[in-house]
Coordinates of C-alpha atoms and ligand atoms in Angstrom, one line a residue:
M20 CA -11.7 -16.2 6.5
T21 CA -15.4 -17.0 6.3
G22 CA -17.8 -14.1 5.8
S23 CA -21.4 -14.6 4.6
C24 CA -21.2 -16.8 1.6
G25 CA -24.3 -18.7 0.4
M26 CA -23.7 -21.8 -1.7
Q27 CA -20.6 -22.1 0.4
A28 CA -21.2 -25.8 0.8
D29 CA -20.0 -26.2 -2.8
L30 CA -16.7 -24.5 -2.0
D31 CA -13.6 -26.3 -0.9
R32 CA -12.5 -23.0 0.8
V33 CA -13.1 -19.2 0.5
L34 CA -10.1 -17.3 -0.8
F35 CA -11.5 -13.7 -0.6
D36 CA -14.5 -12.5 1.2
Q37 CA -16.5 -9.5 0.0
A38 CA -14.8 -7.0 2.4
T39 CA -11.4 -8.1 1.3
I40 CA -12.3 -7.8 -2.4
L41 CA -13.8 -4.3 -1.8
R42 CA -10.7 -3.1 0.1
R43 CA -8.5 -4.2 -2.8
L44 CA -10.9 -2.5 -5.3
D45 CA -10.4 0.8 -3.3
Q46 CA -6.7 0.5 -4.0
I47 CA -6.9 -0.4 -7.7
A48 CA -9.5 2.3 -8.3
A49 CA -7.3 4.9 -6.7
Q50 CA -4.4 3.8 -8.9
I51 CA -6.5 3.9 -12.0
S52 CA -7.9 7.3 -11.1
T53 CA -4.4 8.7 -10.6
D54 CA -3.1 7.2 -13.9
Y55 CA -6.0 8.5 -16.0
R56 CA -6.6 11.8 -14.3
D57 CA -5.7 13.8 -17.4
R58 CA -7.1 11.3 -20.0
E59 CA -10.6 10.4 -21.1
L60 CA -11.0 6.8 -20.2
T61 CA -13.0 4.2 -22.1
V62 CA -13.7 1.0 -20.1
I63 CA -14.5 -2.2 -22.0
A64 CA -15.9 -4.9 -19.7
I65 CA -15.7 -8.4 -21.0
L66 CA -19.0 -10.2 -20.3
N67 CA -20.2 -12.0 -18.3
G68 CA -17.5 -12.6 -15.8
S69 CA -16.4 -9.0 -15.2
L70 CA -19.9 -7.7 -14.5
I71 CA -19.9 -7.6 -10.7
F72 CA -16.2 -6.6 -10.5
M73 CA -16.9 -3.8 -13.0
A74 CA -19.9 -2.5 -11.1
D75 CA -17.9 -2.3 -7.9
L76 CA -14.7 -0.9 -9.4
L77 CA -16.2 1.8 -11.6
R78 CA -18.2 3.3 -8.8
R79 CA -14.9 3.9 -7.1
I80 CA -13.4 5.8 -10.0
P81 CA -14.5 9.5 -9.9
L82 CA -13.4 10.3 -13.4
P83 CA -15.6 10.9 -16.5
L84 CA -15.5 7.7 -18.4
R85 CA -17.3 5.7 -21.1
L86 CA -18.4 2.1 -20.7
D87 CA -18.7 -0.5 -23.3
C88 CA -19.0 -4.3 -23.1
L89 CA -17.7 -7.1 -25.2
S90 CA -19.1 -10.6 -25.2
V91 CA -16.7 -13.4 -26.0
A92 CA -16.7 -17.1 -25.3
S93 CA -13.7 -19.3 -25.0
Y94 CA -14.6 -21.8 -22.4
H95 CA -17.9 -23.4 -23.4
G96 CA -18.7 -24.3 -19.8
G97 CA -15.7 -26.6 -19.2
L98 CA -12.7 -26.2 -17.1
Q99 CA -10.1 -25.8 -19.8
T100 CA -9.9 -23.1 -22.4
S101 CA -10.8 -24.2 -25.9
G102 CA -8.1 -21.9 -27.3
E103 CA -10.6 -20.3 -29.6
V104 CA -12.2 -16.9 -28.9
I105 CA -15.6 -16.2 -30.4
F106 CA -16.8 -12.6 -30.6
R107 CA -20.5 -12.7 -29.9
Q108 CA -21.3 -9.1 -30.4
I109 CA -21.9 -7.8 -33.9
A110 CA -21.0 -4.1 -33.3
Q111 CA -17.6 -3.6 -31.8
P112 CA -17.1 -0.7 -29.4
D113 CA -15.7 2.5 -30.8
V114 CA -12.0 2.5 -29.8
A115 CA -10.3 4.7 -32.4
G116 CA -8.2 7.4 -30.7
R117 CA -9.4 6.4 -27.2
H118 CA -7.6 5.3 -24.1
I119 CA -9.0 1.8 -23.5
L120 CA -9.0 -0.1 -20.2
L121 CA -10.1 -3.7 -20.6
L122 CA -11.7 -5.3 -17.6
D123 CA -11.8 -9.1 -17.2
D124 CA -12.6 -11.3 -14.2
I125 CA -9.5 -13.6 -14.4
L126 CA -6.3 -14.0 -16.4
D127 CA -5.9 -17.8 -16.9
S128 CA -4.2 -18.9 -20.2
G129 CA -4.3 -15.4 -21.5
T130 CA -6.0 -16.4 -24.7
T131 CA -9.0 -14.2 -24.2
I132 CA -7.1 -11.0 -23.3
N133 CA -4.6 -11.5 -26.1
A134 CA -7.3 -12.1 -28.7
I135 CA -9.3 -9.0 -27.6
R136 CA -6.2 -6.8 -27.4
E137 CA -5.1 -7.8 -30.9
K138 CA -8.6 -7.2 -32.3
L139 CA -8.9 -3.8 -30.7
Q140 CA -5.4 -2.8 -31.7
T141 CA -6.5 -3.0 -35.3
A142 CA -9.0 -0.2 -34.6
S143 CA -6.3 2.3 -33.7
P144 CA -6.9 3.1 -30.0
Q145 CA -4.5 5.6 -28.4
S146 CA -3.7 3.1 -25.7
I147 CA -4.8 -0.2 -24.2
R148 CA -4.4 -1.3 -20.7
V149 CA -5.7 -4.4 -19.0
C150 CA -7.2 -4.8 -15.5
V151 CA -8.1 -8.2 -14.1
L152 CA -9.5 -9.1 -10.7
L153 CA -7.6 -12.4 -10.5
R154 CA -4.5 -13.7 -12.2
K155 CA -3.5 -17.4 -12.0
I156 CA 0.2 -18.0 -11.3
K157 CA 1.1 -20.4 -14.0
E158 CA 3.2 -20.9 -17.2
R159 CA 1.6 -19.3 -20.2
G160 CA 2.2 -20.2 -23.8
R161 CA 2.4 -16.6 -24.6
P162 CA 3.1 -13.9 -22.0
T163 CA 0.1 -11.8 -21.2
E164 CA 0.5 -8.5 -19.5
A165 CA -2.0 -7.1 -17.1
D166 CA -1.5 -3.5 -15.9
Y167 CA -3.8 -3.8 -12.8
V168 CA -4.3 -7.0 -10.9
G169 CA -6.5 -7.6 -7.9
F170 CA -5.1 -10.8 -6.6
D171 CA -2.6 -13.4 -7.8
I172 CA -3.9 -16.9 -7.0
A173 CA -2.8 -20.5 -7.4
D174 CA -3.8 -22.4 -10.5
E175 CA -7.1 -23.7 -9.2
F176 CA -10.7 -23.4 -10.4
V177 CA -12.5 -20.5 -8.6
V178 CA -16.0 -19.3 -8.6
G179 CA -18.0 -16.4 -7.2
Y180 CA -18.1 -12.6 -7.5
G181 CA -18.9 -12.9 -11.2
L182 CA -16.9 -16.1 -11.9
D183 CA -19.0 -19.1 -13.0
Y184 CA -18.8 -22.8 -13.4
G185 CA -21.4 -23.7 -16.1
E186 CA -23.1 -20.3 -15.5
R187 CA -23.6 -21.0 -11.8
Y188 CA -22.1 -19.2 -8.7
R189 CA -21.7 -15.8 -10.3
N190 CA -23.8 -14.3 -7.6
L191 CA -21.7 -15.6 -4.7
P192 CA -20.5 -12.5 -2.8
C193 CA -17.1 -14.1 -2.2
I194 CA -14.5 -15.9 -4.3
G195 CA -13.7 -19.5 -3.5
V196 CA -12.2 -22.7 -4.8
L197 CA -14.9 -25.1 -6.1
K198 CA -14.8 -28.5 -4.6
K199 CA -12.9 -30.9 -6.8
E200 CA -15.7 -33.4 -7.1
L201 CA -18.1 -30.7 -8.3
A202 CA -15.6 -29.3 -10.8
A203 CA -15.0 -32.7 -12.3
S204 CA -18.7 -33.4 -13.0
Ligands
IMP27 P1 -8.2 -17.4 -20.5 O1 -8.5 -17.0 -21.9 O2 -7.6 -18.8 -20.4 O3 -7.2 -16.4 -19.9 O4 -9.5 -17.5 -19.7 C1 -10.2 -16.4 -19.4 C2 -11.6 -16.8 -19.1 O5 -11.8 -18.1 -18.7 C3 -12.1 -15.9 -17.9 O6 -12.6 -14.7 -18.4 C4 -13.1 -16.8 -17.3 O7 -14.4 -16.6 -17.9 C5 -12.7 -18.2 -17.6 N1 -11.9 -18.8 -16.4 C6 -10.6 -19.0 -16.3 N2 -10.3 -19.6 -15.1 C7 -11.4 -19.6 -14.4 C8 -11.7 -20.1 -13.1 O8 -10.9 -20.5 -12.3 N3 -13.0 -20.0 -12.7 C9 -14.0 -19.5 -13.6 N4 -13.8 -19.1 -14.8 C10 -12.5 -19.1 -15.2
MG28 MG1 -16.8 -18.3 -17.6

């Protein structure tokens, strides 16, 4: 699988080209549209990684919905999660009594999703579900449930389609594994 992928020289290999990603989004969007057909949906996108995924996914869901964003940091530009999740936004989205769908780019250790889910839970939503584009296959300290998953991948560092390394590569149209020598620097 190749596809048109700039900055591709920094990739060890491409995992999913844009056409493959969009085909999968068609399926997830159809599933979400069916599941929420009788409910008012509030989407909360976790910035910045889910931006591109969110834009392509939501345009495939023909339901009335609200969109909010949450800005958190748990990585600080490195490859390993710091285990601490910092909420950057002062005003939290209005979740009381709402059906919340959390969107994130990737489920890695689960720290981010677990922290956000717990925080939102205290604001009495009617329901919370989680949708991630990618999920790494690995042992997690705490189990983390995702209700909608784009692709399961091996435990490797990936970039593109919103995912960054040191804030770079988010604008790659595909998802690929970053070359080991670049990820180490
Ligand atoms: P978690 O809290 O360990 O599940 O990590 C979630 C966040 O870490 C994601 O929202 C990403 O921003 C970042 N992250 C985890 N794995 C990767 C990766 O392979 N590439 C780029 N970012 C990643
Ligand atoms: Mg990141």
